[in-house]
PDB file of C-alpha atoms in Angstrom:
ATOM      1  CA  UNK A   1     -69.438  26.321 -26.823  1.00 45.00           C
ATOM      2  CA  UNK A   2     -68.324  28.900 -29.105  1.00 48.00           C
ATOM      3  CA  UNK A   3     -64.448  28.712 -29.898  1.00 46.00           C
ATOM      4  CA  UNK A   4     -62.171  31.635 -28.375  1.00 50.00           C
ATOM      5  CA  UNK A   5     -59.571  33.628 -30.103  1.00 49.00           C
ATOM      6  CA  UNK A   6     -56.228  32.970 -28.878  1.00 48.00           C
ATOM      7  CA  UNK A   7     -53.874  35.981 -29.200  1.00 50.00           C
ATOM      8  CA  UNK A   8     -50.285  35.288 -28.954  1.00 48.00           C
ATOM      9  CA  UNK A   9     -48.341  37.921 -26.850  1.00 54.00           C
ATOM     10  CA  UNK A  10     -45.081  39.246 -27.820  1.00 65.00           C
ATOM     11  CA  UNK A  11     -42.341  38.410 -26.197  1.00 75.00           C
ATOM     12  CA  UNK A  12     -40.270  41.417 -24.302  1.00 89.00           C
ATOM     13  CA  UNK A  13     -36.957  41.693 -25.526  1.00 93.00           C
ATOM     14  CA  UNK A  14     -33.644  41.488 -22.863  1.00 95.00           C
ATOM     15  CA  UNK A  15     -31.377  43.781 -22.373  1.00 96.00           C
ATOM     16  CA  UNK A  16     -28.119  43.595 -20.116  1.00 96.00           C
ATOM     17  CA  UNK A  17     -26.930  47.089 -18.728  1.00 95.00           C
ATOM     18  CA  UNK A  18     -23.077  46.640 -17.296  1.00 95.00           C
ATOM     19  CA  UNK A  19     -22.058  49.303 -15.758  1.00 93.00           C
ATOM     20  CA  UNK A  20     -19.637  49.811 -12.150  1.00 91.00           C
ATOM     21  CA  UNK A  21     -22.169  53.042 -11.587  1.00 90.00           C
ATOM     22  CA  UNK A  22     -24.826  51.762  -9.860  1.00 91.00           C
ATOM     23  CA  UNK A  23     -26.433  55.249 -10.708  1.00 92.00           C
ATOM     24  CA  UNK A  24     -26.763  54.707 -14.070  1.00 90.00           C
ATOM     25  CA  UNK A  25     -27.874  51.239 -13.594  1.00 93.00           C
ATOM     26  CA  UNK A  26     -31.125  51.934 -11.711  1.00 94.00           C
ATOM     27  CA  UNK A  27     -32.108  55.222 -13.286  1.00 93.00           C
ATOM     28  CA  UNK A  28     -31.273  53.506 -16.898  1.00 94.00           C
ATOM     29  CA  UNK A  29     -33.192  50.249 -15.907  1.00 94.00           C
ATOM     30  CA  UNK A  30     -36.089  51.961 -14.690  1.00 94.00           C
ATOM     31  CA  UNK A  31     -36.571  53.778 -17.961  1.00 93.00           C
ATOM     32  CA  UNK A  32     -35.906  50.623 -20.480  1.00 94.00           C
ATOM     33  CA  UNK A  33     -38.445  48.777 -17.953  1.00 95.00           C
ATOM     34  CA  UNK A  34     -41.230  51.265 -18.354  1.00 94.00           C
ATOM     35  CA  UNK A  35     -40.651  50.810 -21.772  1.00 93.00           C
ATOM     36  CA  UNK A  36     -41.327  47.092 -21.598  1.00 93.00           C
ATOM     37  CA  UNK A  37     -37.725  45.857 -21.556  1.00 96.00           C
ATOM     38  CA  UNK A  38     -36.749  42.841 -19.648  1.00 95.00           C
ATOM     39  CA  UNK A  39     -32.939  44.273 -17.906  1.00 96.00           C
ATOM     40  CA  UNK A  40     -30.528  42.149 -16.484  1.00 96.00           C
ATOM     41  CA  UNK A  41     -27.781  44.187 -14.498  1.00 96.00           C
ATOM     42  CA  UNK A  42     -23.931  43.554 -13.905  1.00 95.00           C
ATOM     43  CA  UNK A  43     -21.156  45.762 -12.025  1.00 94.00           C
ATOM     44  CA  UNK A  44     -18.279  44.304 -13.050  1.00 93.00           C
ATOM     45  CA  UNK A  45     -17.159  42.417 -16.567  1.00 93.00           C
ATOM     46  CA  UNK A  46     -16.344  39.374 -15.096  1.00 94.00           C
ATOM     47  CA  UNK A  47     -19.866  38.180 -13.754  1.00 94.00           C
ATOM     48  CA  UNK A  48     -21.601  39.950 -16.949  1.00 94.00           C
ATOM     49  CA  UNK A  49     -19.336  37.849 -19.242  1.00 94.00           C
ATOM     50  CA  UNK A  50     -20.386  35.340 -17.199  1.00 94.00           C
ATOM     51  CA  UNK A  51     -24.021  35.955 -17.061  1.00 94.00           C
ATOM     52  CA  UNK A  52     -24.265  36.510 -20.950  1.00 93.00           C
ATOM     53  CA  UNK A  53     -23.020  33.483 -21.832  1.00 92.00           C
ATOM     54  CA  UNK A  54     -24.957  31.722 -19.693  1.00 92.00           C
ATOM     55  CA  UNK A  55     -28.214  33.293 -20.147  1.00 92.00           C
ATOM     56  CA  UNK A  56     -28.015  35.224 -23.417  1.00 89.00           C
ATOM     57  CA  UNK A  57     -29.722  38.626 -24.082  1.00 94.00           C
ATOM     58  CA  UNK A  58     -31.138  40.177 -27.130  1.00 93.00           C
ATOM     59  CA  UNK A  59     -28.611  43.176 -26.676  1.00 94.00           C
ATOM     60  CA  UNK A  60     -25.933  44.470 -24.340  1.00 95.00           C
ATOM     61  CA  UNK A  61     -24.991  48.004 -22.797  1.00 95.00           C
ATOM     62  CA  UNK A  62     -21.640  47.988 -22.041  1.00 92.00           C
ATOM     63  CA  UNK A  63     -19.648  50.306 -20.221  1.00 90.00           C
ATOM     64  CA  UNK A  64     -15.478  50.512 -21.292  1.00 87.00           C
ATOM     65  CA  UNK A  65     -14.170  51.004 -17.960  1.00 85.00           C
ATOM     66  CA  UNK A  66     -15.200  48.306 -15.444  1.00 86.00           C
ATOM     67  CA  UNK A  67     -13.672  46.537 -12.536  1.00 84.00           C
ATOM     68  CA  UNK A  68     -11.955  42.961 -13.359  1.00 85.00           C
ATOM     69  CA  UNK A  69     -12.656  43.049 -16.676  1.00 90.00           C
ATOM     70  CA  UNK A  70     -13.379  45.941 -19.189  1.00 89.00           C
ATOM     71  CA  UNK A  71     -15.948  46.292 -21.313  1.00 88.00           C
ATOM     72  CA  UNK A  72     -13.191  45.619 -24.379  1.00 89.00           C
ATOM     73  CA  UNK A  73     -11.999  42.236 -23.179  1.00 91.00           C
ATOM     74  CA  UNK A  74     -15.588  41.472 -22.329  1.00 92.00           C
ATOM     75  CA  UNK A  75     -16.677  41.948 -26.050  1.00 89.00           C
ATOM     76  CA  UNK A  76     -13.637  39.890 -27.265  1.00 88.00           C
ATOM     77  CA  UNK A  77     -14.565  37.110 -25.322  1.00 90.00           C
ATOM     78  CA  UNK A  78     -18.351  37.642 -25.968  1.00 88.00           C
ATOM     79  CA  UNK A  79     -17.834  37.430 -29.980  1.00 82.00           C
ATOM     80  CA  UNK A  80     -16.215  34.112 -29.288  1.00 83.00           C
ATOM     81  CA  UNK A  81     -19.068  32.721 -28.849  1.00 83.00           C
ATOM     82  CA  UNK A  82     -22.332  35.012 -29.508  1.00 81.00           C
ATOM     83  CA  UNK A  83     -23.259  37.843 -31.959  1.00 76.00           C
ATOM     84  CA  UNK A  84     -26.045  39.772 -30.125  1.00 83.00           C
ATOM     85  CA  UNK A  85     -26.030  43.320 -30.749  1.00 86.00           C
ATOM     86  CA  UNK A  86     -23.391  45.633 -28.077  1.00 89.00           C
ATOM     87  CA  UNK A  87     -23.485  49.798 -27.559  1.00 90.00           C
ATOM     88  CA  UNK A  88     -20.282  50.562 -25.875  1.00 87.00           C
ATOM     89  CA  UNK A  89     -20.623  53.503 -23.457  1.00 85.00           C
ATOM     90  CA  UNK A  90     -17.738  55.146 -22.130  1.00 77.00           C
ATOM     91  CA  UNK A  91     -17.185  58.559 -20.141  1.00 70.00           C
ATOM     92  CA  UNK A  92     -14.644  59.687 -22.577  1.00 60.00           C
ATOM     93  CA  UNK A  93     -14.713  61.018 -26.165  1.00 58.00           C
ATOM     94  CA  UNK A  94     -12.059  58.816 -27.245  1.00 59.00           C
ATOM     95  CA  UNK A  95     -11.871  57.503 -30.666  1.00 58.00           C
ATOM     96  CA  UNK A  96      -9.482  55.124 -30.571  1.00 56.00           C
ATOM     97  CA  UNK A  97     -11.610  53.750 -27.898  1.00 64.00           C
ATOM     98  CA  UNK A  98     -14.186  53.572 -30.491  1.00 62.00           C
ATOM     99  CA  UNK A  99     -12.066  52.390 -33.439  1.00 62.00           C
ATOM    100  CA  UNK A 100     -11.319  49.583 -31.377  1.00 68.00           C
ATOM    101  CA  UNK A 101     -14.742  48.663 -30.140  1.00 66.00           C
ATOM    102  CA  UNK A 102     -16.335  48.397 -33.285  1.00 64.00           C
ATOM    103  CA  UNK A 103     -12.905  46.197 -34.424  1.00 66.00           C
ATOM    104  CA  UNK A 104     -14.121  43.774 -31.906  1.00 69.00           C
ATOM    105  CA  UNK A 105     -17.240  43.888 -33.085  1.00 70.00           C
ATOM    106  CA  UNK A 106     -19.354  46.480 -31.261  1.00 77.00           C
ATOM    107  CA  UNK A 107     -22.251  47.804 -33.334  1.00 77.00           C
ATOM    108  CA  UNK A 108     -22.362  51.627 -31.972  1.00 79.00           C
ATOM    109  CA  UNK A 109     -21.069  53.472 -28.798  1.00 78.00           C
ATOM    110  CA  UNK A 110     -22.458  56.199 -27.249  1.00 83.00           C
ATOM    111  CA  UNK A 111     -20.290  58.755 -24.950  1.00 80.00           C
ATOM    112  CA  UNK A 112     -21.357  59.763 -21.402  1.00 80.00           C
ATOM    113  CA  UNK A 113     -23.223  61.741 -20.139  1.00 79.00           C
ATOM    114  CA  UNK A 114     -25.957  60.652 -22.657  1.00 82.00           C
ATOM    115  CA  UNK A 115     -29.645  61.008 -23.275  1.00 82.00           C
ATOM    116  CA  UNK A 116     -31.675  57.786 -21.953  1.00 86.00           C
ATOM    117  CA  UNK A 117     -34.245  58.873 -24.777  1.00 85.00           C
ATOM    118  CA  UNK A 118     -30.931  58.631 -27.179  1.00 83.00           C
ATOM    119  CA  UNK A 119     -30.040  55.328 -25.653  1.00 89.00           C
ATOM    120  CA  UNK A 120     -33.310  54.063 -26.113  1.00 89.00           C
ATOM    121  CA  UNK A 121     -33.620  54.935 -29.972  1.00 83.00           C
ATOM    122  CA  UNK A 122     -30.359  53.285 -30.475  1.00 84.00           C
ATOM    123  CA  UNK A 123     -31.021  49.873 -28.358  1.00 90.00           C
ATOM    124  CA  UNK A 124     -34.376  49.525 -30.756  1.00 87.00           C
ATOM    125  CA  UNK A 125     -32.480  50.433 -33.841  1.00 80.00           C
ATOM    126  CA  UNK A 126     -30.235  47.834 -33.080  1.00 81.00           C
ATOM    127  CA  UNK A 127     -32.543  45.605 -32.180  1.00 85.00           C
ATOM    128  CA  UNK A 128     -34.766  46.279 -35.434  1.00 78.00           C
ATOM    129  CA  UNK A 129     -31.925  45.514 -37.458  1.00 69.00           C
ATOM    130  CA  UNK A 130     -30.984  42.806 -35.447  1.00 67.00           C
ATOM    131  CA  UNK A 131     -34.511  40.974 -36.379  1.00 69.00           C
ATOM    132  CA  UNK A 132     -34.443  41.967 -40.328  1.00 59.00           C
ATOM    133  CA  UNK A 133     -31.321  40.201 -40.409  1.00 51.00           C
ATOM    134  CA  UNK A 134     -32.821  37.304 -38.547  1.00 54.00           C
ATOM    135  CA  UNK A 135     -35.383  37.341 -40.954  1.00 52.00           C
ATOM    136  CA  UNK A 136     -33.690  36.796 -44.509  1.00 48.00           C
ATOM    137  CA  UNK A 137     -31.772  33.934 -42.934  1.00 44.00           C
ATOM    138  CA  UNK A 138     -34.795  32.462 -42.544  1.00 44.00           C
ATOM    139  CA  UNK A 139     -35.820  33.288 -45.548  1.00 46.00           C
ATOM    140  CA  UNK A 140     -38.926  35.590 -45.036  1.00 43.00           C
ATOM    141  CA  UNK A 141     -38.377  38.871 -47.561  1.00 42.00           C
ATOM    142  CA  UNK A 142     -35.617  41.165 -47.169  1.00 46.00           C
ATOM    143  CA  UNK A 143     -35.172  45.052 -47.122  1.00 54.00           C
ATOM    144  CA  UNK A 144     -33.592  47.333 -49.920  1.00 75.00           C
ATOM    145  CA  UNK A 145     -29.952  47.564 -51.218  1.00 84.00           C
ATOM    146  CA  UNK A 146     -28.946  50.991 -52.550  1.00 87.00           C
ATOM    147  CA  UNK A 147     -26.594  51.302 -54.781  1.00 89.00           C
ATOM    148  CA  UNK A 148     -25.048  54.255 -55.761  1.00 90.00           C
ATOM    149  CA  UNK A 149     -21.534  54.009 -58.143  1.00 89.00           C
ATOM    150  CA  UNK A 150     -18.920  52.493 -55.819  1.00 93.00           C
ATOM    151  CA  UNK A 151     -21.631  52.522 -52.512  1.00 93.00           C
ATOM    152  CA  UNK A 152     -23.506  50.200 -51.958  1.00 92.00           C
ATOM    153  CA  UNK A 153     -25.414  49.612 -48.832  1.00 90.00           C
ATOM    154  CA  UNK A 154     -27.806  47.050 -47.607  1.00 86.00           C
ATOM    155  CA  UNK A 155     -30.549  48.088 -45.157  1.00 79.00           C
ATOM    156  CA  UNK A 156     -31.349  44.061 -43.883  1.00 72.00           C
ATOM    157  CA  UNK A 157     -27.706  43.292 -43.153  1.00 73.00           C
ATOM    158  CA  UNK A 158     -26.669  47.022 -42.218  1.00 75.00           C
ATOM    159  CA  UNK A 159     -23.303  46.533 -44.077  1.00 83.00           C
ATOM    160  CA  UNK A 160     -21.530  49.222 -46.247  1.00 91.00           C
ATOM    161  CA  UNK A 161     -19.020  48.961 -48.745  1.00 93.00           C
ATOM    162  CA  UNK A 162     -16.860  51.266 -51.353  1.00 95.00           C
ATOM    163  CA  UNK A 163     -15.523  49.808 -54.078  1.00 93.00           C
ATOM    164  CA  UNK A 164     -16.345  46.404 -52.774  1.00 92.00           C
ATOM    165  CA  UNK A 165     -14.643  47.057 -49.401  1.00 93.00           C
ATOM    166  CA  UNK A 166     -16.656  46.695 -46.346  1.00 90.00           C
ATOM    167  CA  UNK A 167     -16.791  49.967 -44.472  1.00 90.00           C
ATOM    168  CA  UNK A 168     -17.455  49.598 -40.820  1.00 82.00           C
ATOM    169  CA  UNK A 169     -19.639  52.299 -39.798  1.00 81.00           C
ATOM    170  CA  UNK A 170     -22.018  52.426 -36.505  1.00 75.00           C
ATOM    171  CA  UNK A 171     -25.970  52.592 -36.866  1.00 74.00           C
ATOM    172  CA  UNK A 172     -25.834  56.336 -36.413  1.00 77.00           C
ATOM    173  CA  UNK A 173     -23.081  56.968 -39.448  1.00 83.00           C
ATOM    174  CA  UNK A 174     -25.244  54.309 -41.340  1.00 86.00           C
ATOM    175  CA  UNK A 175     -28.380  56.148 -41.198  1.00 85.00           C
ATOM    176  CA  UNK A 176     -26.331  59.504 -42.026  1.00 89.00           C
ATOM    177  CA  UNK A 177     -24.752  57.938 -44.608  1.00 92.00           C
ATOM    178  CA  UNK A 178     -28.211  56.415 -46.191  1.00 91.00           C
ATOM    179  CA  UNK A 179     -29.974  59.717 -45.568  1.00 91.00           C
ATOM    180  CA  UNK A 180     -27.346  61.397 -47.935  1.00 93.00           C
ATOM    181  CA  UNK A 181     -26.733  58.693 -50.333  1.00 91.00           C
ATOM    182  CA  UNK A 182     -30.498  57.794 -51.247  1.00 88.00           C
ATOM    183  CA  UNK A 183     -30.830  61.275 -52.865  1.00 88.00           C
ATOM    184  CA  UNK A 184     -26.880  62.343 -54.677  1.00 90.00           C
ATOM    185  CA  UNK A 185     -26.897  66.087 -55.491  1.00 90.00           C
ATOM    186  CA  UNK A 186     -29.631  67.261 -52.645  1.00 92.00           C
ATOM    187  CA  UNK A 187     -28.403  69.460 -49.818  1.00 92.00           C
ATOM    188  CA  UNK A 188     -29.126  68.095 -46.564  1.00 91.00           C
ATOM    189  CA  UNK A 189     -29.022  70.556 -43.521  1.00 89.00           C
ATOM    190  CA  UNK A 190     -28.561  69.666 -40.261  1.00 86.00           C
ATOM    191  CA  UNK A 191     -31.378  68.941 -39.111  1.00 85.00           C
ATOM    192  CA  UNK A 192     -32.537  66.867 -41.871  1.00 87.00           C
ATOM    193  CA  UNK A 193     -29.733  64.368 -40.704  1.00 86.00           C
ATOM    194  CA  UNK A 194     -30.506  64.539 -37.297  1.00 80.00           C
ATOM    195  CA  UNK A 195     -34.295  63.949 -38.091  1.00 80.00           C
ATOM    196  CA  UNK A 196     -32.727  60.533 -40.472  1.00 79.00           C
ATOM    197  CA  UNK A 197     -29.890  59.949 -37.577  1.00 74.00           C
ATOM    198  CA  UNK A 198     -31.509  59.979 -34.126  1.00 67.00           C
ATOM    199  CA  UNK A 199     -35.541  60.297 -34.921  1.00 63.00           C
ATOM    200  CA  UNK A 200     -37.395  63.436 -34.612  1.00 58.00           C
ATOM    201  CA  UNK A 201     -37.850  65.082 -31.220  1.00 54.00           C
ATOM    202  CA  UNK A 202     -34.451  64.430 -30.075  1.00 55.00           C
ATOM    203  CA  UNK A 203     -32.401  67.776 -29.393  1.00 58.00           C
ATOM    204  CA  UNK A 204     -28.930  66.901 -30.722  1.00 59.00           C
ATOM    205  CA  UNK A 205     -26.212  69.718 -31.143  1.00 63.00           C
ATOM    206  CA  UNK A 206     -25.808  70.369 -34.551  1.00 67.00           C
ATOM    207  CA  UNK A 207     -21.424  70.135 -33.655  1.00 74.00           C
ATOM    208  CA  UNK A 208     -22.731  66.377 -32.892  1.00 75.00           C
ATOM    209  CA  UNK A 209     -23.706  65.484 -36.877  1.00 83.00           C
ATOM    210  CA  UNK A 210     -20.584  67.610 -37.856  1.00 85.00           C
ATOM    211  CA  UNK A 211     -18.346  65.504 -36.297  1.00 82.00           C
ATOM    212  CA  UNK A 212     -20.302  62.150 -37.219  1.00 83.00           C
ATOM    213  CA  UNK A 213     -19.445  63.654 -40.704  1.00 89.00           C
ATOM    214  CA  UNK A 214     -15.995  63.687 -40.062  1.00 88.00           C
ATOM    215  CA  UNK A 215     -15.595  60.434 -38.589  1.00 84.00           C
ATOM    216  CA  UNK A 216     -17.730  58.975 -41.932  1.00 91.00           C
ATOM    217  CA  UNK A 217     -15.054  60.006 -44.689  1.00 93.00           C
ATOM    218  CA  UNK A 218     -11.950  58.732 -41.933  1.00 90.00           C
ATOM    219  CA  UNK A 219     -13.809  55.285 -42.862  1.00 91.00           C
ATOM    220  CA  UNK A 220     -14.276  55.684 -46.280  1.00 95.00           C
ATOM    221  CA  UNK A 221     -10.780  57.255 -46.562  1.00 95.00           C
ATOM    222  CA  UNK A 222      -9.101  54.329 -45.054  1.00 92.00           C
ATOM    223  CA  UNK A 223     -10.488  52.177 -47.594  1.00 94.00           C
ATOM    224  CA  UNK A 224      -9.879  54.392 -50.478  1.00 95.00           C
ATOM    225  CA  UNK A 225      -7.273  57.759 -49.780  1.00 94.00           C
ATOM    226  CA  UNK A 226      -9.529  59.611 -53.026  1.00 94.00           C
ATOM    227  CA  UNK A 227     -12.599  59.278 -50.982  1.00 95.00           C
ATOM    228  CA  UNK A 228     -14.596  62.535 -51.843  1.00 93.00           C
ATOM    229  CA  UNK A 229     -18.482  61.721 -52.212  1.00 94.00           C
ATOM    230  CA  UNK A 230     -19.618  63.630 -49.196  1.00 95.00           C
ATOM    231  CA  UNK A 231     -19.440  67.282 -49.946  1.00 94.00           C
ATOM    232  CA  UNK A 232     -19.539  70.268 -47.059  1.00 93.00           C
ATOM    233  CA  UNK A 233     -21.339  73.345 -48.302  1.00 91.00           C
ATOM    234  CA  UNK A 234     -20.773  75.438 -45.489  1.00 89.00           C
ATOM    235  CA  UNK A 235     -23.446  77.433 -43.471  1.00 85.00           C
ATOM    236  CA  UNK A 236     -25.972  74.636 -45.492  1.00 90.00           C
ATOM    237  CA  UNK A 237     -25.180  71.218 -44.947  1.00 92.00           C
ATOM    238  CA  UNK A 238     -23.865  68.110 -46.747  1.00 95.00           C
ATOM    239  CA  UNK A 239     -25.016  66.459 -49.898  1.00 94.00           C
ATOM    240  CA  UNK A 240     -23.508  62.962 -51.542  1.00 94.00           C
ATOM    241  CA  UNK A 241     -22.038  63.332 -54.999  1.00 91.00           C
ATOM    242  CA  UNK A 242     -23.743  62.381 -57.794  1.00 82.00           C
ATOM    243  CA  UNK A 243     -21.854  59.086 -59.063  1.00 72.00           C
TER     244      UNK A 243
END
């Protein structure tokens, strides 16, 4: 009897949406589903604390403002004990919201209302990254470091640092900040970051990279007050200082 091939099928990853807007849950579900996501849904933060400790995920979706326990406490308590991947979403533009989140240990935070096609492109960067780091601990080969004078960033562990202190930036001002730094002295419009940022197709207000920008050299700056690497050349773009 001739001998079969056995194929080996990949195994969906989980997400956990948490969110008191039961809206959002189904319409957001039914999208990460069709996309061959396994989703796990919670209302409030007390049962999905609960639920992620007991059954973990491969990333979390969590919303700030929630009944019995917010979405901050819930990520305090969560890095405790776990370090799976968490996108804050919140339905204000708040940045100390977001300075604190990513203190606690969130790895990017998206404001409402939001793109599911943008949500989506961030869960599997996360999740990407998420498995490259997974991979040099277990010592398979690892991805690039750039260096570039007093920057250096590493692609597999998705860390930054200036002048050998770590800057804490989210996947979006990581891939803005790689898109600029792998080429020093080239003008990048726009677009061009957008395209590196989000992935092509995805409209994105060009006010939206401007103030990513912004929020890029507050980082750097609180590390180092003579930050200066990331030049505006207005009406064009951005371009990273040749070291």
């Amino acid at each position: 009897m001739a001998s079969q091939e056995i194929r080996s099928t990949p195994v969906p990853h989980t997400i956990a949406l948490v969110d008191d807007d039961r809206n959002i849950l189904t319409s957001v579900s039914m999208t990460l589903e069709q996309e061959g996501f396994v989703v796990r849904t919670y209302t409030d933060g007390e049962s999905a604390l609960q639920g992620l400790l007991a059954r973990p995920v491969d990333l979390a979706v969590l919303d700030i403002k929630m009944p019995r326990m917010d979405g901050m406490e819930v990520l305090q308590k969560l890095r405790q004990r776990s370090a799976i991947p968490v996108i804050f979403l919140t339905s204000k533009d708040d940045e100390l919201d977001e300075l604190m989140g990513l203190r606690l240990g969130a790895d990017d935070y998206i404001t409402k209302p939001f793109s599911q096609r943008l949500l989506l492109e961030r869960i599997r960067a996360l999740l990407r990254r998420n498995e490259a780091g997974r991979a040099e601990a277990s010592g398979q080969p690892a991805g690039g470091v750039i260096v570039r004078g007093d920057l250096v960033l590493d692609e597999t562990k998705h860390t930054c640092t200036w002048k050998g202190r770590q800057v804490q930036l989210t996947v979006t001002e990581f891939l803005l900040v790689k898109a600029l730094g792998q080429r020093p002295g080239m003008v990048k419009n726009r677009d061009q970051l957008i395209d590196a940022a989000y992935g092509e197709n995805i409209y994105v207000d060009d006010r939206t990279i401007d103030s990513h920008v912004k929020r890029v050299r507050k980082k750097f700056r609180a590390v180092d007050d003579d930050f200066a690497q990331i030049e505006t050349l207005y009406g064009i773009g951005y371009r990273y200082k040749e070291p």
